[in-house]
Structure formats: C-alpha cells, structure tokens
Short mmCIF file of C-alpha atoms and ligand atoms in Angstrom, two decimals:
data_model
loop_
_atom_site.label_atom_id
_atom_site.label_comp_id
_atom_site.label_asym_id
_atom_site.label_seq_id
_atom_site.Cartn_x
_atom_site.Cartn_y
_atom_site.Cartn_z
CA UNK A 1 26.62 -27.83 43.28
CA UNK A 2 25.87 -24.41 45.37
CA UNK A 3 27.91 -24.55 49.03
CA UNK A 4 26.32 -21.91 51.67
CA UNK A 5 28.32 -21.06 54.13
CA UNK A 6 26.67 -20.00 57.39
CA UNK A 7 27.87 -19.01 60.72
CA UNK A 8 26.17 -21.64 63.31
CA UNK A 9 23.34 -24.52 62.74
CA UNK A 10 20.88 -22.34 63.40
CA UNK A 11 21.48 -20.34 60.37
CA UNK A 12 21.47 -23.62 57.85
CA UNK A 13 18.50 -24.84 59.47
CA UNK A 14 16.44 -21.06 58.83
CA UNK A 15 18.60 -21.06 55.37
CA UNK A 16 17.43 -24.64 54.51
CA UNK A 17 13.97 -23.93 55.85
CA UNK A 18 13.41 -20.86 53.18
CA UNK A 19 14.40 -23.15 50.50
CA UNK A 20 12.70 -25.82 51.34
CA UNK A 21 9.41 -23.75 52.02
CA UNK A 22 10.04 -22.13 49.00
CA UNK A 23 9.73 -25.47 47.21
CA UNK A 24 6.61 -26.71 49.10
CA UNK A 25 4.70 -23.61 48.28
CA UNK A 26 5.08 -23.15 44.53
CA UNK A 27 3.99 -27.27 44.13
CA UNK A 28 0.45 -28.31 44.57
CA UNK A 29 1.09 -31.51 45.61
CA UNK A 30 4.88 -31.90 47.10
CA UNK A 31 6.33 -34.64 48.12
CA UNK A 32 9.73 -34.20 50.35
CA UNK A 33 12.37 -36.39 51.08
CA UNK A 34 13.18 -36.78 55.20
CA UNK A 35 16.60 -37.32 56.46
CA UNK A 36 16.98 -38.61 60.59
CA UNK A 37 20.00 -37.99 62.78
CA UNK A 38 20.76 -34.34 64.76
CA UNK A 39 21.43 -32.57 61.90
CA UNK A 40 17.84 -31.81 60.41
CA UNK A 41 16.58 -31.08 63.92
CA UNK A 42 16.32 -27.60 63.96
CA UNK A 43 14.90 -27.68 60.51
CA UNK A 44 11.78 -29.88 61.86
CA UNK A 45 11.40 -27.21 64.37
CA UNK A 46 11.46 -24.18 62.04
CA UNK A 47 8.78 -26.27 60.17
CA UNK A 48 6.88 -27.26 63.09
CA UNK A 49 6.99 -23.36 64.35
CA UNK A 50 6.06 -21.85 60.91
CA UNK A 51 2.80 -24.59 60.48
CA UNK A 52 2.13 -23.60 64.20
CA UNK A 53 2.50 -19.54 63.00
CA UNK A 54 0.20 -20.34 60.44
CA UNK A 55 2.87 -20.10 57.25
CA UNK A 56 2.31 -23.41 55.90
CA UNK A 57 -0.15 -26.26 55.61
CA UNK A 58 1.27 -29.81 55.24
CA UNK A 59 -2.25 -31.15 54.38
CA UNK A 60 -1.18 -32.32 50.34
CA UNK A 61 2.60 -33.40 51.34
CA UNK A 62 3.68 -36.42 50.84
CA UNK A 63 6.88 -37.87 52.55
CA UNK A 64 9.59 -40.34 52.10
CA UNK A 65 12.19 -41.27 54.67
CA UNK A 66 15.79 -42.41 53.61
CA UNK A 67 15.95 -45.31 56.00
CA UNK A 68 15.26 -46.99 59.48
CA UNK A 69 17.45 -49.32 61.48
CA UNK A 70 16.27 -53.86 60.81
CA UNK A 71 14.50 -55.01 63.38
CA UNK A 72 12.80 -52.08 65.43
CA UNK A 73 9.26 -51.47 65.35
CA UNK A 74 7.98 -48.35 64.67
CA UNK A 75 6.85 -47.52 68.43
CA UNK A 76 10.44 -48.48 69.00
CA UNK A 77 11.75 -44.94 70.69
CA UNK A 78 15.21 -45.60 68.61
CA UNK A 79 13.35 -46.12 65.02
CA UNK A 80 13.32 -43.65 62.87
CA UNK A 81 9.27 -43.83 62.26
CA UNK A 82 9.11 -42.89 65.79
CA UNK A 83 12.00 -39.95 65.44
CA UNK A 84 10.04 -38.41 62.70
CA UNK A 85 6.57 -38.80 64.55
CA UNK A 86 7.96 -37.27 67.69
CA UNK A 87 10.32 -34.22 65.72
CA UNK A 88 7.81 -33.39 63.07
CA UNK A 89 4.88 -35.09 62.06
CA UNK A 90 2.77 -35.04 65.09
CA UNK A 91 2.80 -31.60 65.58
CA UNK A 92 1.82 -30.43 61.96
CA UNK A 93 -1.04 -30.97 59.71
CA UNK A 94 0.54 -33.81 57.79
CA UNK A 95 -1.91 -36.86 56.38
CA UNK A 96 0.12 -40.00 58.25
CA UNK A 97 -1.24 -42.04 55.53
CA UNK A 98 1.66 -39.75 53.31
CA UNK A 99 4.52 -40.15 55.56
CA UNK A 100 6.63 -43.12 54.30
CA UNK A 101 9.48 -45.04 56.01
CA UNK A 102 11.20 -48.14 55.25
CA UNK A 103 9.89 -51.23 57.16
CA UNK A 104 12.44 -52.62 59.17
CA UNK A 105 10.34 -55.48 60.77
CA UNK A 106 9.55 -56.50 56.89
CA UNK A 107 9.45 -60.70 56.84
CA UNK A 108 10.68 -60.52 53.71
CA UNK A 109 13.50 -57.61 53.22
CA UNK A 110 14.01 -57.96 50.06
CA UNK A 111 10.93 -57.24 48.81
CA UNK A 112 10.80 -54.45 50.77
CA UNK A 113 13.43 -52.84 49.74
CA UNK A 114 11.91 -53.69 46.33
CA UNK A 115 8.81 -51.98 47.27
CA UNK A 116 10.44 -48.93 48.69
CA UNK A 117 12.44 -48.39 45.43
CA UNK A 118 9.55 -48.80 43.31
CA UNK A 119 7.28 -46.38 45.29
CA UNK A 120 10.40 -43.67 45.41
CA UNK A 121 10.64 -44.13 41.32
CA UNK A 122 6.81 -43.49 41.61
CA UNK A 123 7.51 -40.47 44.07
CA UNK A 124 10.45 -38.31 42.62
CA UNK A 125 10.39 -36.32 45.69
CA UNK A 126 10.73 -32.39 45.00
CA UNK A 127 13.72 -32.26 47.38
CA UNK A 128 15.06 -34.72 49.66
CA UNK A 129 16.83 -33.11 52.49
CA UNK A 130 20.19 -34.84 53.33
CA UNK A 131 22.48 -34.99 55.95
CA UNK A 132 26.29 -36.47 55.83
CA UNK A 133 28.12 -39.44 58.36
CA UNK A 134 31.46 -38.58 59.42
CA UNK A 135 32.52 -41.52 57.06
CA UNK A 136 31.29 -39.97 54.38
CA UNK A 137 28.12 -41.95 53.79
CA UNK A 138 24.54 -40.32 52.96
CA UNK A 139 21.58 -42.33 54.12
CA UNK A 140 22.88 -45.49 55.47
CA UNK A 141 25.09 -46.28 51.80
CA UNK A 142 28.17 -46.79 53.79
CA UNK A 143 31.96 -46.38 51.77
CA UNK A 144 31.93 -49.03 49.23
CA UNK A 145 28.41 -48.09 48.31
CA UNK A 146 28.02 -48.47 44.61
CA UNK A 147 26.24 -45.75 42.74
CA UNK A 148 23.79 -48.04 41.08
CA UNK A 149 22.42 -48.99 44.49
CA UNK A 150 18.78 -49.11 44.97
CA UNK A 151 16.92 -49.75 48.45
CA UNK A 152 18.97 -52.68 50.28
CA UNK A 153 19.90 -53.97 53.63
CA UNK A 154 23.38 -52.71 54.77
CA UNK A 155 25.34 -53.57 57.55
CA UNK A 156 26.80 -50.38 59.18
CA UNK A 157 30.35 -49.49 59.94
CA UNK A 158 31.36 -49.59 62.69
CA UNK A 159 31.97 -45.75 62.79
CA UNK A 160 28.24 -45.73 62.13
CA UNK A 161 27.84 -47.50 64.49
CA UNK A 162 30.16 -45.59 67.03
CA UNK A 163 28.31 -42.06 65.76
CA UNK A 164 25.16 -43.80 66.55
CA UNK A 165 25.82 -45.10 69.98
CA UNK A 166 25.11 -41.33 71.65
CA UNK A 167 21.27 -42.31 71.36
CA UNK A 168 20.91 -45.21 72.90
CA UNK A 169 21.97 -46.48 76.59
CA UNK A 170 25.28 -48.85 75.31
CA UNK A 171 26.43 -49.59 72.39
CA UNK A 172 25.66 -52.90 72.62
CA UNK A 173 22.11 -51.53 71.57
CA UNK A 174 22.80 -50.29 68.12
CA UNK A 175 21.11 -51.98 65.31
CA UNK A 176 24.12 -53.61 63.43
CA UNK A 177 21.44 -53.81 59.92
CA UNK A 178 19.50 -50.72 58.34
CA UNK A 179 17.07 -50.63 55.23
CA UNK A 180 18.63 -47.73 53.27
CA UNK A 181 17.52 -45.90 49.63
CA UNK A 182 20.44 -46.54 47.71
CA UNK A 183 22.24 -44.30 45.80
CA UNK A 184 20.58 -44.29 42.97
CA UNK A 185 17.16 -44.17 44.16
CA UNK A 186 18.68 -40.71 45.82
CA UNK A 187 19.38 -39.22 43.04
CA UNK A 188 16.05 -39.11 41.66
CA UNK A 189 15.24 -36.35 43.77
CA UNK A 190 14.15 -32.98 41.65
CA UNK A 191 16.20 -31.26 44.31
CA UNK A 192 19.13 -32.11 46.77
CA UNK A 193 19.93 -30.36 49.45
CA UNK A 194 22.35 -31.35 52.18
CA UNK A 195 22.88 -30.18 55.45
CA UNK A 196 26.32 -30.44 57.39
CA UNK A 197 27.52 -28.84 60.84
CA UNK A 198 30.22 -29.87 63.59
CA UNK A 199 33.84 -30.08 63.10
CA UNK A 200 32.81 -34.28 62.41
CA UNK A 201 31.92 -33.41 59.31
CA UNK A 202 34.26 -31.57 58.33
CA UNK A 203 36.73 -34.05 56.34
CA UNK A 204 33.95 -36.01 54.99
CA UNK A 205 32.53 -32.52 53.31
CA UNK A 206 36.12 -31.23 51.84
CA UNK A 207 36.83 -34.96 50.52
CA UNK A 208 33.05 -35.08 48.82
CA UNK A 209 33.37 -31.61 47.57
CA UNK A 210 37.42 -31.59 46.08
CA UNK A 211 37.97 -34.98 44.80
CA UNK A 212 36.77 -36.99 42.04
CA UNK A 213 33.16 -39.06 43.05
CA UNK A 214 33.73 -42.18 44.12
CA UNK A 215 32.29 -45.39 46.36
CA UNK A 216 34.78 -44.45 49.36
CA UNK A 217 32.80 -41.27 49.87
CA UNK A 218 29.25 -42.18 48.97
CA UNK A 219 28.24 -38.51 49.16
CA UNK A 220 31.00 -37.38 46.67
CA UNK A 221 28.11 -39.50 44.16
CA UNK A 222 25.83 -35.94 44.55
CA UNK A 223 28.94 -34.31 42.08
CA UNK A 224 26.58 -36.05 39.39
CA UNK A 225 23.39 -34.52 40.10
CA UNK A 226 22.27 -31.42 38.62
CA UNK A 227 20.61 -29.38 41.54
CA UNK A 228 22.60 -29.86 44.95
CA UNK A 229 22.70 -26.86 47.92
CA UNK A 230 25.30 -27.60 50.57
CA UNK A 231 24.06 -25.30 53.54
CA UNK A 232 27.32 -25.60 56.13
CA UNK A 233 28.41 -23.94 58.88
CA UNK A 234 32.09 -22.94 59.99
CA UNK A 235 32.97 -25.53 61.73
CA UNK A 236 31.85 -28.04 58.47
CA UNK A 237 33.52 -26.05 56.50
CA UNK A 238 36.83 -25.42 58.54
CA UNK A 239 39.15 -28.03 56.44
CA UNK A 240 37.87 -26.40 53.39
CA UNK A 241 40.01 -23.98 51.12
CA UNK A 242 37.81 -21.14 50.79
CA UNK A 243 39.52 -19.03 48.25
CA UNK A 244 38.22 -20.74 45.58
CA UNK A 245 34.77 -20.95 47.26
P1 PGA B 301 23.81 -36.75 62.19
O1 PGA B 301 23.86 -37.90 61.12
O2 PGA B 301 22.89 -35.71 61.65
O3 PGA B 301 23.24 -37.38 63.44
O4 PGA B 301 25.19 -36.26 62.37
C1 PGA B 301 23.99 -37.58 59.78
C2 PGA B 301 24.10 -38.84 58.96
O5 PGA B 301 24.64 -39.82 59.44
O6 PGA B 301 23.63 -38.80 57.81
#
C-alpha cells in the first residue's frame, strides 16, 4: 500500500486525477470503477474539465459503480445513477450504454446482485476509485462485512445512515437498504486507489492502515491487495504517526 499525503482535497483530487488519467490513457479499452459520496467530487470535475480541455476522450470507457441505495429509481435526485449522471457522465463523451450501476428497483435483488457480481468478474475494472465511511466501511460493506462478500443487500448503520442524512431534507428520508459490491468483488480491481479527506476520516484511516485486517474495519480488507494508493490530506491523516510514514 502507497499513502500520499497532500495538503487540502484539492490536491488528492489533481493527485488522483494524474493517476487515474495515467491509467485510462495507456489502456485501449478501460474500464474504471466509480465511487459516490463528496469525496470523489472534485475528481469528476478535474475529469469533466480535462475532457472539456480536450485531454481525454471517454468514448471506449467502460464504468462500474460500487452501489446505489434499494428502492430509488434512477431519476431519483438521491440515487446514485442520477449523482453520477449529474457529476460526470453528462458532461463528457462517455457511451451511457458503458456506465453501470446497481439496480436498486430490481424485483428480484438477489439476482441482481448476482448479475452485478458476475458482470464485475467479467469487468476487472483497471482501477476502481474508492472512498472511506467514517465507520470504516468501503462501498456500502458496513463493519461485520466479511471478506468473501460478493454483491448483496445491506442494511446500513446507522452512522451511515447519520453521514448520509446531510443530502437529503430529514433523516427520515434515508434509504435504510443499499445494493453494494462486496468485498471481494472489490478486490478484483487491477488497481485500488482510495481517496480520504476531513478530520471524519481520520480514525477510520489510522485503524485500516496500523492494525491487522479485519471485518470491524471493512477497508483494513485492501492490506491484502497488491496495488492500493491512499491519496489523503492533513486533516485524514492527522491521527496518524507519521514518522514511520
Ligand atoms: P463521503 O463518503 O465521500 O461522502 O464522505 C465516503 C464513503 O462513505 O465511502
């Protein structure tokens, strides 16, 4: 595991950017792994303002989404199909046909989640971009979250739940269910990279990085991939020992 550290968000988005870009150039037919939530913002931007530059064509990318909240529809303004449409896909040259998100209005969620893990194990993406709950989870595998998972239905914790709650009008309002890759279907990614800013994140990033992996920290599971950036700011970082950084 590599840890950047970087002095505000705007540096790990332009850091993460340059890797990531880095990545879609040098493959002819790249598939990348979406995260939602505040973190990867800026990074949609820096994408959406280099494709609008003229730096890069998202014609042959292919995407794959970690999860989206049971029950929403994807005009939904809380869904995550919609997030993505309205932070990144409709401003750049992507095929929509590509862009792939778990259904959360599936009849039958099981074989969705079936079918999402089967087209991910069909997908490896190149990198999947990653962000980190306060709790510790990546995706929507919440602390108990068993390595072996593959795409399932979760109910969130409440902290989730609480994190959540600043985009929607009450609380009330937050999905309680998500359709999540599980862990395992994570770690098929080539690549890893995961982005973490805010003092909130700041325990859950020393515990995954300086104790042993383990379900209570689903993100501490990353220890056991090969190819994982951290790109963090201070205030992610500021719980960290950084002598031995
Ligand atoms: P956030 O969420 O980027 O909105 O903080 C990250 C996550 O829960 O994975």
């Amino acid at each position: 595991m590599r840890l950047y550290l970087l002095k505000s968000p705007k540096r790990v988005a332009a850091a993460a950017y340059a890797h990531i870009k880095e990545i879609l150039t040098s493959v002819s037919h790249p598939i990348l792994g979406l995260a939602t939530g505040s973190t990867p913002l800026r990074l949609y931007k820096n994408m959406v303002d280099d494709y609008l530059a003229g730096g890069i064509s998202f014609r042959d990318t292919t995407t794959i989404n970690l999860d989206e909240y049971v029950g929403l529809s994807g005009t939904d303004v809380q869904s995550y199909r919609y997030f993505m449409n309205k932070n990144l896909f409709m401003h750049i040259d992507i095929d929509i046909k590509n862009t792939h998100i778990p259904n959360g209005l599936a009849r039958d969620l099981a074989k969705e989640c079936l079918r999402y893990t089967e087209l991910v194990d069909k997908n490896r993406p190149d990198v999947q971009i990653l962000g980190i709950g306060s709790n510790g989870h990546i995706a929507f595998n919440e602390p108990g979250t068993p390595i072996e998972s593959t795409t399932h239905v979760v109910n969130l914790d409440q902290s989730t739940i609480d994190d959540n709650s600043r985009f929607f009008d009450t609380i009330d309002l937050v999905p309680r269910q998500a359709i999540t890759m599980g862990i395992s279907d994570i770690l098929k990614a080539k690549q890893i990279i995961l982005l973490a800013t805010g003092t909130s994140k700041a325990m859950a990033l020393t515990r995954m990085l300086t104790k042993h992996f383990s379900a209570d920290c689903p993100a501490s599971f990353l220890q056991k991939h090969p190819h994982v950036t951290i790109y963090a700011d201070e205030s992610a970082t500021h719980l960290l020992d950084k002598s031995g950084v």
